[in-house]
Tab-separated table of C-alpha atoms and ligand atoms in Angstrom:
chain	number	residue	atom	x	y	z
A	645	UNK	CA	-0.834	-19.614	-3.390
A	646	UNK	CA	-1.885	-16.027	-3.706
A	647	UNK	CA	0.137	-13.016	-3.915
A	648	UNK	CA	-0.837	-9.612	-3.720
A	649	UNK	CA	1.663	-7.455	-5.752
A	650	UNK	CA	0.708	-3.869	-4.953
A	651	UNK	CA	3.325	-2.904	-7.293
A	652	UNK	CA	5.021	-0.548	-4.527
A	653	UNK	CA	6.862	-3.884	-2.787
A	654	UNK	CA	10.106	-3.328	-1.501
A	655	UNK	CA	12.242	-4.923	-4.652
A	656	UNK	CA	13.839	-7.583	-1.800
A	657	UNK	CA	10.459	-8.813	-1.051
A	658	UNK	CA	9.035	-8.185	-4.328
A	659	UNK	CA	12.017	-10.092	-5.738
A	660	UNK	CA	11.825	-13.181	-3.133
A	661	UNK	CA	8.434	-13.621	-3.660
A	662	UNK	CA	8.738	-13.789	-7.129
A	663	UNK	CA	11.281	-16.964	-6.873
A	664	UNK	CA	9.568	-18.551	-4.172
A	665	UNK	CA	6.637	-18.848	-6.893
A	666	UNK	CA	8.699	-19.941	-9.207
A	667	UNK	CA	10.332	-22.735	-6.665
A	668	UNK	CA	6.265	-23.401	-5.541
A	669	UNK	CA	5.848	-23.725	-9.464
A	670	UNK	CA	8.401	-26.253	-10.004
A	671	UNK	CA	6.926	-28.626	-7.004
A	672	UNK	CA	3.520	-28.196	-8.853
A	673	UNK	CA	2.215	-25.476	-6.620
A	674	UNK	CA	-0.090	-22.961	-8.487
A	675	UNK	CA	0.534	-19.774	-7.537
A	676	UNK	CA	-1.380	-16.702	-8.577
A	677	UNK	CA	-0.218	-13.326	-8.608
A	678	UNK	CA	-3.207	-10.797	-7.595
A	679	UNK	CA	-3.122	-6.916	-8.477
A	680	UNK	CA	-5.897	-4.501	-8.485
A	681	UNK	CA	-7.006	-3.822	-11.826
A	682	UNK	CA	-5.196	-0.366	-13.431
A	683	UNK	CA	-7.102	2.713	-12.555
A	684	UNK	CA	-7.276	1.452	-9.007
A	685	UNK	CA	-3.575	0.864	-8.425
A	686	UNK	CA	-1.506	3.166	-6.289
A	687	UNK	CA	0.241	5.735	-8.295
A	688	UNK	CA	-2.373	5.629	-11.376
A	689	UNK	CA	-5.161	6.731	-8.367
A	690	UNK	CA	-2.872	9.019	-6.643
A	691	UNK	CA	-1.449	10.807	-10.222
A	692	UNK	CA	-4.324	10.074	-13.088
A	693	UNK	CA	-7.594	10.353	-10.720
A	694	UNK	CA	-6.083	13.045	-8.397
A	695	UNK	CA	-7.393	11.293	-5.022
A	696	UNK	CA	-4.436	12.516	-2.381
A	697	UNK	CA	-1.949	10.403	-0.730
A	698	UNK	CA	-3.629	8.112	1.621
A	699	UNK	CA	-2.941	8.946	5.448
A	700	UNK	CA	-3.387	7.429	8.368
A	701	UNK	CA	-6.367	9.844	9.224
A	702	UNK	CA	-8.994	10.743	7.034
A	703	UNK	CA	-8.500	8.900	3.973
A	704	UNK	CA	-6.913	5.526	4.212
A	705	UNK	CA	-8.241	3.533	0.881
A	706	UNK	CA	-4.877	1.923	-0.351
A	707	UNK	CA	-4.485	-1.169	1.931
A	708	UNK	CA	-8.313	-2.334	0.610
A	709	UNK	CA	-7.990	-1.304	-2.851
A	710	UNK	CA	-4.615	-2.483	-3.448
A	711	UNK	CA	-4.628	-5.541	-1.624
A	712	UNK	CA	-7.824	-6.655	0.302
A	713	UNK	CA	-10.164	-6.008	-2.466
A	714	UNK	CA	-7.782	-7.949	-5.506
A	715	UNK	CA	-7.702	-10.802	-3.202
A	716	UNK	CA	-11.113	-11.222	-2.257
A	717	UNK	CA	-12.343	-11.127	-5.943
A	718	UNK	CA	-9.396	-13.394	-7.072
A	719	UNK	CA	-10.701	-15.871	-4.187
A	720	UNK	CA	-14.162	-15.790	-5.101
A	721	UNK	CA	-12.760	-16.558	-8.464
A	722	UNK	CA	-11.437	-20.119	-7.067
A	723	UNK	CA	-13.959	-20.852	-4.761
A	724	UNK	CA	-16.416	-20.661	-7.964
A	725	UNK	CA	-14.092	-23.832	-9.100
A	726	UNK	CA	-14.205	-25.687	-5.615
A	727	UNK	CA	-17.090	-27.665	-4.020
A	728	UNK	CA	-17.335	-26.779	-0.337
A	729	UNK	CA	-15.475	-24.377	1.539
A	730	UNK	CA	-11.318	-23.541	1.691
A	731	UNK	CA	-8.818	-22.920	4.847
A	732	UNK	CA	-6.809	-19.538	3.766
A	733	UNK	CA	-3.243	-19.971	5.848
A	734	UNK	CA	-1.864	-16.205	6.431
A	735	UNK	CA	0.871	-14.974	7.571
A	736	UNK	CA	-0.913	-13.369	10.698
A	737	UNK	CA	1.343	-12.455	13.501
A	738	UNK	CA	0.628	-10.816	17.059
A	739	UNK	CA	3.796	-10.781	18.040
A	740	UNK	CA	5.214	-9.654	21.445
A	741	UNK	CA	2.030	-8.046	22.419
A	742	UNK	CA	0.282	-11.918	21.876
A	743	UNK	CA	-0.568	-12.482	25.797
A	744	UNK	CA	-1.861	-8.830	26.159
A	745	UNK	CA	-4.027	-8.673	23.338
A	746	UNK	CA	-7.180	-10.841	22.931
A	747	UNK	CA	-7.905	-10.223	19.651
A	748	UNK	CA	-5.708	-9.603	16.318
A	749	UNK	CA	-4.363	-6.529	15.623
A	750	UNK	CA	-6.159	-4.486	12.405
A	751	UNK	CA	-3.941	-1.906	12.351
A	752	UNK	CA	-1.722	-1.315	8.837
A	753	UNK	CA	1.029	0.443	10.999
A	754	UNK	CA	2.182	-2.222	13.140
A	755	UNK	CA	5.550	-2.601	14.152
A	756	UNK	CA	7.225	-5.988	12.640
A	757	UNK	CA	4.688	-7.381	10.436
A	758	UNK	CA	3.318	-6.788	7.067
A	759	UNK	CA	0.664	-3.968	6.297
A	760	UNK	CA	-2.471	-5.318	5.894
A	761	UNK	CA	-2.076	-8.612	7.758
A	762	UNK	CA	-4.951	-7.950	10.159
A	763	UNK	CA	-7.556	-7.116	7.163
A	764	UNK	CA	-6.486	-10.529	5.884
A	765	UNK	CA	-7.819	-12.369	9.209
A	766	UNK	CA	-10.823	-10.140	9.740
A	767	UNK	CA	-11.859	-8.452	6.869
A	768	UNK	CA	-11.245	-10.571	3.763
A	769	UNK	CA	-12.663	-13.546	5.373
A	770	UNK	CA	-16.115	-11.708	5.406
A	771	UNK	CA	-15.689	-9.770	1.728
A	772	UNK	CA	-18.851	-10.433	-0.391
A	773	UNK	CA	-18.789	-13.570	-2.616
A	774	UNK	CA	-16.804	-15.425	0.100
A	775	UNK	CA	-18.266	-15.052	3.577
A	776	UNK	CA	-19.119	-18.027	4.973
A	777	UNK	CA	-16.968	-20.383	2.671
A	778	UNK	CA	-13.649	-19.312	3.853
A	779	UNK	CA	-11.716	-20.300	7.480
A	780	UNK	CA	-8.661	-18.634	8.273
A	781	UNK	CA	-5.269	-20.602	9.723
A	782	UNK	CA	-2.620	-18.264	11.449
A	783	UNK	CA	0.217	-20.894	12.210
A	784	UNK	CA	2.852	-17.874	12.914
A	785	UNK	CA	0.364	-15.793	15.489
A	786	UNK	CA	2.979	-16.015	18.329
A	787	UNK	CA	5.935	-16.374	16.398
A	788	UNK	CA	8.291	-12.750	17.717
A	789	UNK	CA	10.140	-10.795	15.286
A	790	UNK	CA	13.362	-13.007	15.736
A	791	UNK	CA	11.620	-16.537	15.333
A	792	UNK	CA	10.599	-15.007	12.143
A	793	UNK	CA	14.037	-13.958	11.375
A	794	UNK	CA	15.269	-17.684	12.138
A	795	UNK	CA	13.421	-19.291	9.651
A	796	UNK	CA	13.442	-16.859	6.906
A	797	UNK	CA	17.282	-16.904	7.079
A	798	UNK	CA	18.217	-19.776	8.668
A	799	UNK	CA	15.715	-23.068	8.693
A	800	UNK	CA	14.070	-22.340	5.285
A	801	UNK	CA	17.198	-22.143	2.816
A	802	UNK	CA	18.242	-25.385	4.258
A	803	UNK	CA	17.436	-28.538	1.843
A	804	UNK	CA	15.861	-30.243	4.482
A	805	UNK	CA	13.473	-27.632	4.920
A	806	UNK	CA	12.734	-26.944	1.420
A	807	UNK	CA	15.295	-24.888	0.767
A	808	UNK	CA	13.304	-21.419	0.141
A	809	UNK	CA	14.741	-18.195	-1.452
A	810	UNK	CA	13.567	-16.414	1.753
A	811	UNK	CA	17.252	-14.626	2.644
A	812	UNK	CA	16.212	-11.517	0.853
A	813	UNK	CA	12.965	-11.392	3.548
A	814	UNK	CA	15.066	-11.606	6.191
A	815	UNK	CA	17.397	-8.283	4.896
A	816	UNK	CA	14.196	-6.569	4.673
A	817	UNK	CA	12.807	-7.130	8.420
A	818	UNK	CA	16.515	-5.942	9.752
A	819	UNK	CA	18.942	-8.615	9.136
A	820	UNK	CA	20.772	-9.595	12.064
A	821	UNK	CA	19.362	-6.471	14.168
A	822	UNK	CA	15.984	-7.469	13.008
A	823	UNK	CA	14.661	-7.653	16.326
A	824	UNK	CA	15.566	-4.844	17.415
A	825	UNK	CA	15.082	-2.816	14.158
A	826	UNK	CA	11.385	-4.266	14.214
A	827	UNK	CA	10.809	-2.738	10.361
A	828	UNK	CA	7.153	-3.458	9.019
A	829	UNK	CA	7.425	-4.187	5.390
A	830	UNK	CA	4.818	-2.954	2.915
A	831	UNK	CA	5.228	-0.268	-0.250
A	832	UNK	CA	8.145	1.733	-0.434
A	833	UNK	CA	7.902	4.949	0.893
A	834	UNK	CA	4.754	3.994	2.638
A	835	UNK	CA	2.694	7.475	3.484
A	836	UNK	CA	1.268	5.677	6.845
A	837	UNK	CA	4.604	4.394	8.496
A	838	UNK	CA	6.038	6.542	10.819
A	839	UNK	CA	9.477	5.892	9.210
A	840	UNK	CA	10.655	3.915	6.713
A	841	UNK	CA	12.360	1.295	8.616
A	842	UNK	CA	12.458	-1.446	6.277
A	843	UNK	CA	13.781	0.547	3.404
A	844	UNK	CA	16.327	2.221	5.492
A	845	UNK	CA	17.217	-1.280	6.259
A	846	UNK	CA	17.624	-2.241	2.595
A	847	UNK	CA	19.352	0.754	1.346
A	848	UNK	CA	22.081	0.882	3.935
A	849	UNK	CA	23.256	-2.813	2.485
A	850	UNK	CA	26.030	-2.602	-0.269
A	851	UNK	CA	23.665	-4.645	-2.502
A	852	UNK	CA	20.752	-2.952	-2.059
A	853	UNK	CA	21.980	0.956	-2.097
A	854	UNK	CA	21.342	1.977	-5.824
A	855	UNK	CA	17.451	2.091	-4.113
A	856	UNK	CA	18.731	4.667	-1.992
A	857	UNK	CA	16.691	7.292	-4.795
A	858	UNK	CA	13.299	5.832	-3.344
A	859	UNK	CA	13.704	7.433	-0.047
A	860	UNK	CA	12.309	10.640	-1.949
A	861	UNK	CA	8.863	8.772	-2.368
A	862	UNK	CA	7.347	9.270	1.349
A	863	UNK	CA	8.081	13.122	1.327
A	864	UNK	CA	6.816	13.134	-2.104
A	865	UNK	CA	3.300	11.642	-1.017
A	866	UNK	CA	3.422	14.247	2.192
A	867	UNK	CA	3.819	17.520	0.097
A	868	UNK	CA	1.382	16.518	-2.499
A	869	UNK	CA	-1.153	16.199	0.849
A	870	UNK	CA	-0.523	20.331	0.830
A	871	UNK	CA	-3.063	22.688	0.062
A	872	UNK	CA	-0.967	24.323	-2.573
A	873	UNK	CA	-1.752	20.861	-5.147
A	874	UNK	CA	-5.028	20.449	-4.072
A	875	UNK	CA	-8.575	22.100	-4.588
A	876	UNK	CA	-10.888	22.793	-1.621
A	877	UNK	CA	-14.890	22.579	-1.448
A	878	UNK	CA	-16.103	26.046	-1.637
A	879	UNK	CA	-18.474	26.610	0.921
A	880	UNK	CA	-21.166	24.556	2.864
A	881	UNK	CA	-21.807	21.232	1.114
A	882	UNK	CA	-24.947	19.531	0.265
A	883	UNK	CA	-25.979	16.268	0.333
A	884	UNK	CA	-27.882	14.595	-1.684
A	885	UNK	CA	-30.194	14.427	1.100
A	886	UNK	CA	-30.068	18.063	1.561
A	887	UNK	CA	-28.639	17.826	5.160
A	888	UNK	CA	-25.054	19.513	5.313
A	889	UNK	CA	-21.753	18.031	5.112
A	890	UNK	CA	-20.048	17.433	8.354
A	891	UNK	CA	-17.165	19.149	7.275
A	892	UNK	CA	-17.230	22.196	5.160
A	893	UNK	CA	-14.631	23.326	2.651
A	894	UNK	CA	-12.949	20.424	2.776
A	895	UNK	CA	-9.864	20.126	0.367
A	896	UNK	CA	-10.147	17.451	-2.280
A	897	UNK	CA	-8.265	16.006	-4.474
A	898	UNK	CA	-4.666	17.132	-6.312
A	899	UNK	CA	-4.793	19.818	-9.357
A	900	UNK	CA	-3.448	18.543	-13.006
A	901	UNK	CA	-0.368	20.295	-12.228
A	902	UNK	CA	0.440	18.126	-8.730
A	903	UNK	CA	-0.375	15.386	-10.741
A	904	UNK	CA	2.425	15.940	-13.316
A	905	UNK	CA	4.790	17.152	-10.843
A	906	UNK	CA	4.117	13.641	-8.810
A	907	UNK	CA	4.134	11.697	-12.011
A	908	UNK	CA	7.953	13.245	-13.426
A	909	UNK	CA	9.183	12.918	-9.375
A	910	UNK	CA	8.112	8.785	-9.513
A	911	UNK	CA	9.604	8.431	-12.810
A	912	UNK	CA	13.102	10.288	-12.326
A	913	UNK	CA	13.421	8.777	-8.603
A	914	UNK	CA	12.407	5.030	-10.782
A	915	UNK	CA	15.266	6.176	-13.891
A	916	UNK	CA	17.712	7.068	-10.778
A	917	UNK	CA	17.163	3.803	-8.896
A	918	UNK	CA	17.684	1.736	-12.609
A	919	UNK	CA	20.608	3.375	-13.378
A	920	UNK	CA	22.223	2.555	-10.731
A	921	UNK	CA	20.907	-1.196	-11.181
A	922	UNK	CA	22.266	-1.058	-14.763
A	923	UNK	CA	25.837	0.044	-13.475
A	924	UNK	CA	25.815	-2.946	-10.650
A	925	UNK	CA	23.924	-5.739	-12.808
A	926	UNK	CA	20.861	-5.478	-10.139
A	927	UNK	CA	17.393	-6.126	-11.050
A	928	UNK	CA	15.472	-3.150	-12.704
A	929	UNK	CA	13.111	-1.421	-10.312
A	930	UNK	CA	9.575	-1.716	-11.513
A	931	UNK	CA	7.048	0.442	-9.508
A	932	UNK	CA	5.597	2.493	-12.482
A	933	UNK	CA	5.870	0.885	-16.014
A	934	UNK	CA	4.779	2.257	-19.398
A	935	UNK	CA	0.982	1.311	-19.382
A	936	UNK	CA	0.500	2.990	-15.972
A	937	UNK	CA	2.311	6.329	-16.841
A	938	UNK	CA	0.223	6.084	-19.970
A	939	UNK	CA	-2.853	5.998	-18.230
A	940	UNK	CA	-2.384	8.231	-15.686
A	941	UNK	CA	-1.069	10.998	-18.662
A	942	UNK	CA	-4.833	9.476	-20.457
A	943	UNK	CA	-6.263	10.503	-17.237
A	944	UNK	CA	-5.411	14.111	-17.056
A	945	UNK	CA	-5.614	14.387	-20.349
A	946	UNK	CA	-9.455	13.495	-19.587
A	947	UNK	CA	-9.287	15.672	-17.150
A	948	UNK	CA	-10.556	13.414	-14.521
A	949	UNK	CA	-12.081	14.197	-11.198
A	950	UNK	CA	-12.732	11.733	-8.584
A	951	UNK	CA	-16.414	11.330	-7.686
A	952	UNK	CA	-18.050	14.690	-6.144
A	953	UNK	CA	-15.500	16.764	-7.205
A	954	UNK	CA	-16.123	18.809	-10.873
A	955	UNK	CA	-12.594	20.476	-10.596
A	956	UNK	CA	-14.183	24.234	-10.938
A	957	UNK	CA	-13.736	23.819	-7.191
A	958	UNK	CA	-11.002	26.840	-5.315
A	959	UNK	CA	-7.642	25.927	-5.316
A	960	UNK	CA	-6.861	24.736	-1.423
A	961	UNK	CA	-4.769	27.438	-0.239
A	962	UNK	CA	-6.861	30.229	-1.513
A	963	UNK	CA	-7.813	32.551	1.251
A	964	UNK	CA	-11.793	32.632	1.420
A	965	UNK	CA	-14.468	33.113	3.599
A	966	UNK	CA	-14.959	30.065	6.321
A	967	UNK	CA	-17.925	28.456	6.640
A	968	UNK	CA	-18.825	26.353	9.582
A	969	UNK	CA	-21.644	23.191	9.644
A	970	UNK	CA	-24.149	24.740	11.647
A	971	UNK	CA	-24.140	27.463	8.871
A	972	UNK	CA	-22.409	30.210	10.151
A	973	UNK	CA	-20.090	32.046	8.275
A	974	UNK	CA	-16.925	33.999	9.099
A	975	UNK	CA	-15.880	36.826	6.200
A	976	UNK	CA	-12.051	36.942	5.539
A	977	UNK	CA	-10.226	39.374	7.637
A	978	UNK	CA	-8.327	41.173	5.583
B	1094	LIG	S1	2.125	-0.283	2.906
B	1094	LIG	FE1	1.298	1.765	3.240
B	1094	LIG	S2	0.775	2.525	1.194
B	1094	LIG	FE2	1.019	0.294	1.041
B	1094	LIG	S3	-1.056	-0.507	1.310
B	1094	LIG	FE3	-0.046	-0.509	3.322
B	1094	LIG	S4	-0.644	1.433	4.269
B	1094	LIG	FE4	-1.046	1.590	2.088
């Protein structure tokens, strides 16, 4: 078994899939535990390398680097120990929308499932190192949200199902509204969702309210998308082939400043969340530990720009001249 900890799970999930390993462990299961190595995680890309927020528009690069990517190379890892090829079983659903669609959803914003579960069918499958040795199983493709629900919180605990530490899932797709609530679980504070239905979900449950403090992540991610923490390409582009970028003056990645700003937001919403852990006897929140906040401090320290980007560059809400692809230029009016 393979998990992908992204190390923005929602603590429920993060937490149940941490003692259904151990449960797999103790029936002689192996179960690995995949992350993407450090400077590519979440918050040390967003806050040490600068690189914005992802959105759901121009730059989406967290589901593949933080989950797609770890997988693949921890696959081709195994398959280097195997003979012959290996049947991946995911936890692929279509849902409702199974006898209208002919093909399987890719989208990381769809309602009642996991983000990322469509990459795992169609993109992983055909990742370098492991094309053609890998064939994917979907038991749960028509499953709907509340056959889902069923067996997370009633069939699995029971011992003559294997009685599985899956209640905590079940909390985080909606509980007994879960069907109607339809919550797609991924990172807290997801900057793609729409809402965050699955953490409202957890939060507004007595045992799960001292996480109320992450709720401050998703608007965190939007305002450091502002021009204000972020520099801009000056004027027309070049590329290395000399033809012109397609979009001039594009705005880049976030200043040192944003960075820190981000970094001491994450950590106080983190030292809010644990102490109100500590005062209940809940499990510590863990989405930004000591090596990561040293690296991403290491990082700006370096003063480190992500590829194509020198940091001399305008700050992005300068007022300047705009330049346009086919060359043309239009002064400031001022
Ligand atoms: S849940 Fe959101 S932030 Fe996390 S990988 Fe998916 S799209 Fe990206």
């Amino acid at each position: 078994v393979f998990y992908a900890d992204t190390r923005q799970e929602l603590p429920p999930l993060a937490i149940a899939a941490e003692r259904i390993m151990a449960q797999l462990a103790a029936r002689g299961i192996r179960c690995e535990v995949v992350r993407a190595p450090l400077d590519k995680r979440f918050l040390v890309y967003i806050l040490g390398r600068g690189v914005p927020p992802p959105n759901n528009n121009t730059l989406r690069w967290c589901t593949r680097q933080i989950k797609i990517d770890p997988m693949a190379e921890a696959l081709e890892q195994r398959l280097g120990e195997l003979d012959g090829k290996i049947l991946m079983i995911t936890g692929v659903r279509q849902g409702e929308s199974a006898i209208r669609d002919d093909r399987i959803a890719m989208s990381c914003g769809k309602d009642g499932a996991e983000c990322g579960q469509g990459w795992y069918q169609e993109v992983l499958p055909n990742a370098k190192g492991i094309r053609g040795r890998i064939a994917t199983l979907a038991p749960l493709l028509h499953w709907r949200v509340c056959n889902v629900w069923d067996w997370l919180r009633i069939y699995a605990p029971m011992a003559e199902y294997g009685g599985w530490a899956t209640a905590a899932i079940a909390d985080a797709y909606g509980g007994d509204e879960a069907t109607e609530i339809n919550a797609r679980t991924g990172c807290a504070g997801c900057p793609l969702a729409s809402k965050d239905l699955a953490l409202d979900t957890i939060v507004a449950s007595s045992a799960w309210s001292h996480l109320a403090p992450l709720k401050g992540l998703k608007p965190l991610y939007r305002e450091l998308r502002e021009p204000r923490h972020r520099i801009r390409k000056a004027g027309l582009e070049r590329l290395k082939d000399g033809s012109v970028a397609a979009n001039p003056q594009r705005m880049g990645p976030l200043t040192f400043a944003a960075r820190l700003i981000g970094l001491e937001r994450v950590l106080a919403i983190q030292a809010e969340c644990n102490a109100g852990a500590a005062k209940l006897g809940r499990p510590l929140l863990d989405i930004l530990n000591d090596e990561e906040e040293a690296r991403i401090r290491e990082l700006i320290a370096a003063e480190t720009w992500p590829n194509g980007w020198d940091g001399d560059e305008p700050a992005a809400d300068m007022p300047m001249d705009s330049y346009f692809s086919d060359g043309s230029v239009q002064p400031l009016l001022v």
